[in-house]
């Protein structure tokens, strides 16, 4: 048992030091995967989505999604993705959108109903692209890998000491990491992406105030069917709204000086 503990501590320290990085907001990050690998994963996942989910052919939907998304991605540095972003609208009623490493953006038709204006749609697209800019996918995969490593060591230690009720201990450890580590990390990512997206939409000429109205619409669409924030990967809508309002003044200045977009 002692040998296992002594081996794990320096191994974990080496992993953490090797993957230490900083997010666009100055937060420390753990990133263990290469950018090329993440982009390949993003492209492969998007190709699978296009095969498994019906694509919308509605010209109004396509024009709206492409105009907003292209306006947002025009403000993204080439170091994030040096190519032409691909935008697809999926014919599905779920209220969602996503962006993937490798320059891929997916928007569901359900979102186009809840995001009543192009400014509101820009808030969602900016948020999703914010995840890519901050490399949250890399960070989540990296922290999950480290957490899994810890659970494997815990299993070894419990087995070596013949601890009773090992299954219950492992279940508790897993839940503890999820609530105490993984979920707060996810909520941090969501809040960070909100702020990155807010700045992106302002630079692209979309009114950042509409991000607040968007989340009011999202909360209404959910009909109160949300888990407690402690057990959710996303901040509560009211928390998001308050955070957006706190950070509104700097982006309003950007918006006022930015050239207006051509999205009708």
Coordinates of C-alpha atoms in Angstrom, one line a residue:
X1 CA 0.0 0.0 0.0
X2 CA 2.7 2.5 1.0
X3 CA 4.6 1.9 -2.3
X4 CA 1.4 2.7 -4.2
X5 CA 1.0 6.0 -2.3
X6 CA 4.6 7.0 -2.8
X7 CA 4.4 6.2 -6.6
X8 CA 1.2 8.1 -7.0
X9 CA 2.2 11.4 -5.4
X10 CA 5.2 12.2 -7.6
X11 CA 3.4 10.9 -10.7
X12 CA 0.5 13.3 -10.0
X13 CA 2.8 16.2 -9.3
X14 CA 4.6 15.6 -12.6
X15 CA 1.3 15.5 -14.5
X16 CA 0.1 18.7 -12.9
X17 CA 3.3 20.6 -13.6
X18 CA 3.5 19.4 -17.2
X19 CA 0.0 20.5 -18.0
X20 CA -0.1 23.8 -16.2
X21 CA -1.5 26.6 -18.3
X22 CA -3.6 29.8 -18.0
X23 CA -7.1 30.6 -19.4
X24 CA -8.0 33.9 -21.2
X25 CA -9.3 35.2 -17.9
X26 CA -6.1 34.4 -16.0
X27 CA -7.3 31.2 -14.3
X28 CA -4.9 28.3 -13.9
X29 CA -5.7 25.3 -16.1
X30 CA -4.6 21.7 -16.5
X31 CA -4.2 20.9 -20.2
X32 CA -2.6 17.5 -21.0
X33 CA -3.8 17.0 -24.6
X34 CA -2.3 18.5 -27.8
X35 CA -4.3 21.0 -29.8
X36 CA -4.0 18.8 -32.9
X37 CA -5.6 15.9 -31.1
X38 CA -8.4 18.1 -29.8
X39 CA -9.1 19.5 -33.3
X40 CA -9.2 16.0 -34.8
X41 CA -11.6 14.9 -32.1
X42 CA -13.8 17.9 -32.8
X43 CA -13.9 17.3 -36.6
X44 CA -14.6 13.6 -36.1
X45 CA -17.4 14.3 -33.6
X46 CA -19.0 16.9 -35.9
X47 CA -18.9 14.5 -38.9
X48 CA -20.7 11.9 -36.8
X49 CA -23.3 14.5 -35.8
X50 CA -24.0 15.3 -39.4
X51 CA -24.6 11.7 -40.2
X52 CA -26.8 10.9 -37.2
X53 CA -28.9 14.1 -36.8
X54 CA -31.1 15.6 -39.5
X55 CA -29.8 18.9 -41.0
X56 CA -32.1 21.8 -41.5
X57 CA -32.6 23.0 -45.1
X58 CA -34.8 26.0 -44.1
X59 CA -33.1 29.0 -45.9
X60 CA -34.1 31.5 -43.2
X61 CA -32.6 29.3 -40.5
X62 CA -29.4 28.8 -42.4
X63 CA -29.0 32.4 -43.3
X64 CA -29.6 33.6 -39.7
X65 CA -27.3 31.0 -38.2
X66 CA -24.5 31.6 -40.7
X67 CA -24.6 35.4 -40.4
X68 CA -24.5 35.4 -36.6
X69 CA -21.8 32.6 -36.4
X70 CA -19.6 34.1 -39.1
X71 CA -19.8 37.5 -37.4
X72 CA -18.7 36.0 -34.1
X73 CA -15.9 33.8 -35.5
X74 CA -14.5 36.8 -37.5
X75 CA -13.4 38.1 -34.1
X76 CA -11.7 34.9 -33.1
X77 CA -7.9 34.8 -33.4
X78 CA -6.2 32.5 -35.9
X79 CA -4.3 30.9 -33.1
X80 CA -7.6 29.3 -32.0
X81 CA -8.5 28.0 -35.5
X82 CA -6.7 29.0 -38.7
X83 CA -9.3 28.1 -41.3
X84 CA -13.0 28.6 -42.3
X85 CA -15.5 27.7 -39.5
X86 CA -18.2 25.3 -40.6
X87 CA -21.7 26.1 -39.4
X88 CA -24.6 23.6 -39.5
X89 CA -28.2 23.9 -38.3
X90 CA -29.6 20.6 -36.9
X91 CA -33.4 20.1 -37.2
X92 CA -34.1 19.2 -33.6
X93 CA -36.3 20.9 -31.0
X94 CA -33.7 20.9 -28.2
X95 CA -32.7 24.4 -27.1
X96 CA -29.0 24.1 -27.6
X97 CA -25.9 24.9 -29.6
X98 CA -22.2 23.9 -29.5
X99 CA -18.8 24.7 -30.9
X100 CA -16.0 22.2 -31.2
X101 CA -12.2 22.5 -31.7
X102 CA -11.4 22.4 -35.4
X103 CA -13.7 25.2 -36.3
X104 CA -17.2 23.5 -36.0
X105 CA -20.4 25.1 -34.9
X106 CA -23.8 23.4 -34.5
X107 CA -27.1 25.2 -33.8
X108 CA -30.4 23.4 -33.1
X109 CA -33.6 24.7 -34.5
X110 CA -35.1 24.7 -31.0
X111 CA -32.7 27.4 -30.0
X112 CA -33.7 29.6 -32.9
X113 CA -37.2 29.9 -31.3
X114 CA -35.9 30.8 -27.8
X115 CA -33.2 33.2 -29.0
X116 CA -35.8 35.7 -30.3
X117 CA -33.2 38.1 -31.8
X118 CA -29.9 37.8 -33.6
X119 CA -28.3 39.5 -30.6
X120 CA -29.6 36.7 -28.3
X121 CA -28.4 34.1 -30.7
X122 CA -25.0 35.8 -30.8
X123 CA -24.9 35.4 -27.0
X124 CA -25.2 31.7 -27.3
X125 CA -22.8 31.3 -30.2
X126 CA -20.3 33.6 -28.5
X127 CA -20.6 31.5 -25.3
X128 CA -20.0 28.2 -27.2
X129 CA -17.0 29.6 -29.1
X130 CA -15.7 30.9 -25.8
X131 CA -15.4 27.3 -24.6
X132 CA -13.2 26.6 -27.6
X133 CA -11.1 29.7 -27.1
X134 CA -10.5 28.8 -23.4
X135 CA -9.8 25.1 -24.4
X136 CA -12.4 23.9 -21.8
X137 CA -12.6 20.6 -23.6
X138 CA -8.9 19.9 -23.1
X139 CA -9.2 21.0 -19.4
X140 CA -12.2 18.8 -18.7
X141 CA -10.6 15.7 -20.3
X142 CA -7.4 16.4 -18.4
X143 CA -9.1 16.9 -15.0
X144 CA -11.2 13.8 -15.6
X145 CA -8.0 11.8 -16.4
X146 CA -6.4 12.9 -13.1
X147 CA -9.6 12.2 -11.1
X148 CA -9.8 8.8 -12.6
X149 CA -6.2 8.2 -11.7
X150 CA -7.0 9.1 -8.1
X151 CA -10.0 6.7 -8.0
X152 CA -7.9 3.9 -9.3
X153 CA -5.3 4.5 -6.5
X154 CA -8.0 4.7 -3.9
X155 CA -9.4 1.3 -5.1
X156 CA -5.9 -0.2 -4.8
X157 CA -5.4 1.1 -1.3
X158 CA -8.9 -0.1 -0.1
X159 CA -8.3 -3.5 -1.6
X160 CA -4.8 -3.8 -0.1
X161 CA -6.2 -3.0 3.4
X162 CA -9.2 -5.2 3.0
X163 CA -11.6 -2.4 3.8
X164 CA -15.2 -3.5 4.2
X165 CA -17.9 -1.9 2.0
X166 CA -15.4 -1.0 -0.7
X167 CA -18.1 -0.5 -3.3
X168 CA -19.9 2.0 -1.1
X169 CA -16.6 3.9 -0.5
X170 CA -15.8 4.0 -4.2
X171 CA -19.3 5.3 -5.0
X172 CA -18.9 8.0 -2.3
X173 CA -15.5 8.9 -3.7
X174 CA -16.8 9.2 -7.2
X175 CA -19.8 11.3 -6.1
X176 CA -17.5 13.5 -4.0
X177 CA -15.3 14.2 -6.9
X178 CA -18.2 15.0 -9.1
X179 CA -19.9 17.4 -6.7
X180 CA -16.7 18.8 -5.1
X181 CA -14.4 18.9 -8.1
X182 CA -15.9 18.1 -11.6
X183 CA -19.2 20.0 -11.3
X184 CA -17.7 23.2 -9.9
X185 CA -15.1 23.1 -12.6
X186 CA -17.9 22.8 -15.2
X187 CA -19.8 25.8 -13.7
X188 CA -16.5 27.8 -13.7
X189 CA -16.2 26.9 -17.4
X190 CA -19.7 28.1 -18.1
X191 CA -19.2 31.4 -16.3
X192 CA -15.9 31.9 -18.1
X193 CA -17.5 31.2 -21.5
X194 CA -20.3 33.6 -20.7
X195 CA -17.7 36.4 -20.2
X196 CA -15.7 35.5 -23.2
X197 CA -18.8 35.3 -25.3
X198 CA -20.1 38.7 -24.0
X199 CA -16.9 40.4 -25.3
X200 CA -17.0 38.5 -28.6
X201 CA -20.6 39.5 -29.3
X202 CA -19.8 43.1 -28.5
X203 CA -16.8 43.2 -30.8
X204 CA -19.0 41.6 -33.5
X205 CA -21.6 44.5 -33.2
X206 CA -24.3 42.6 -31.2
X207 CA -25.9 44.2 -28.2
X208 CA -24.5 42.5 -25.1
X209 CA -27.5 43.5 -23.0
X210 CA -29.5 40.9 -25.0
X211 CA -27.5 38.2 -23.3
X212 CA -29.4 38.9 -20.1
X213 CA -32.8 38.6 -21.9
X214 CA -31.6 35.4 -23.5
X215 CA -31.1 33.7 -20.2
X216 CA -34.5 34.9 -19.0
X217 CA -35.9 33.3 -22.1
X218 CA -33.9 30.1 -21.4
X219 CA -35.2 30.0 -17.8
X220 CA -38.7 30.4 -19.0
X221 CA -38.3 27.7 -21.7
X222 CA -37.0 25.3 -19.0
X223 CA -40.1 25.7 -17.0
X224 CA -38.3 25.5 -13.7
X225 CA -37.1 21.9 -14.4
X226 CA -33.5 22.4 -13.2
X227 CA -31.5 20.5 -10.6
X228 CA -30.1 22.5 -7.6
X229 CA -27.0 24.5 -8.7
X230 CA -24.8 22.4 -6.4
X231 CA -25.7 19.3 -8.5
X232 CA -25.7 21.0 -11.9
X233 CA -22.9 21.5 -14.4
X234 CA -24.4 24.9 -15.2
X235 CA -24.9 27.9 -13.0
X236 CA -28.5 28.8 -12.2
X237 CA -30.0 31.3 -14.7
X238 CA -30.3 34.0 -12.1
X239 CA -26.6 33.5 -11.2
X240 CA -25.7 33.9 -14.9
X241 CA -27.8 37.0 -15.2
X242 CA -26.2 38.6 -12.2
X243 CA -22.7 37.8 -13.4
X244 CA -23.4 39.2 -16.9
X245 CA -24.8 42.4 -15.4
X246 CA -21.8 42.8 -13.2
X247 CA -19.5 42.6 -16.3
X248 CA -21.7 44.6 -18.6
X249 CA -20.2 48.1 -18.6
X250 CA -16.8 47.3 -20.2
X251 CA -18.4 45.3 -23.0
X252 CA -21.0 48.1 -23.6
X253 CA -18.1 50.4 -24.4
X254 CA -16.7 47.9 -26.9
X255 CA -20.2 47.5 -28.5
X256 CA -20.6 51.3 -28.9
X257 CA -17.3 51.6 -30.8
X258 CA -17.7 48.4 -32.8
X259 CA -18.9 48.5 -36.4
X260 CA -22.5 47.1 -36.6
X261 CA -22.9 43.6 -38.2
X262 CA -24.9 43.0 -41.4
X263 CA -27.3 40.4 -39.8
X264 CA -30.9 41.7 -40.4

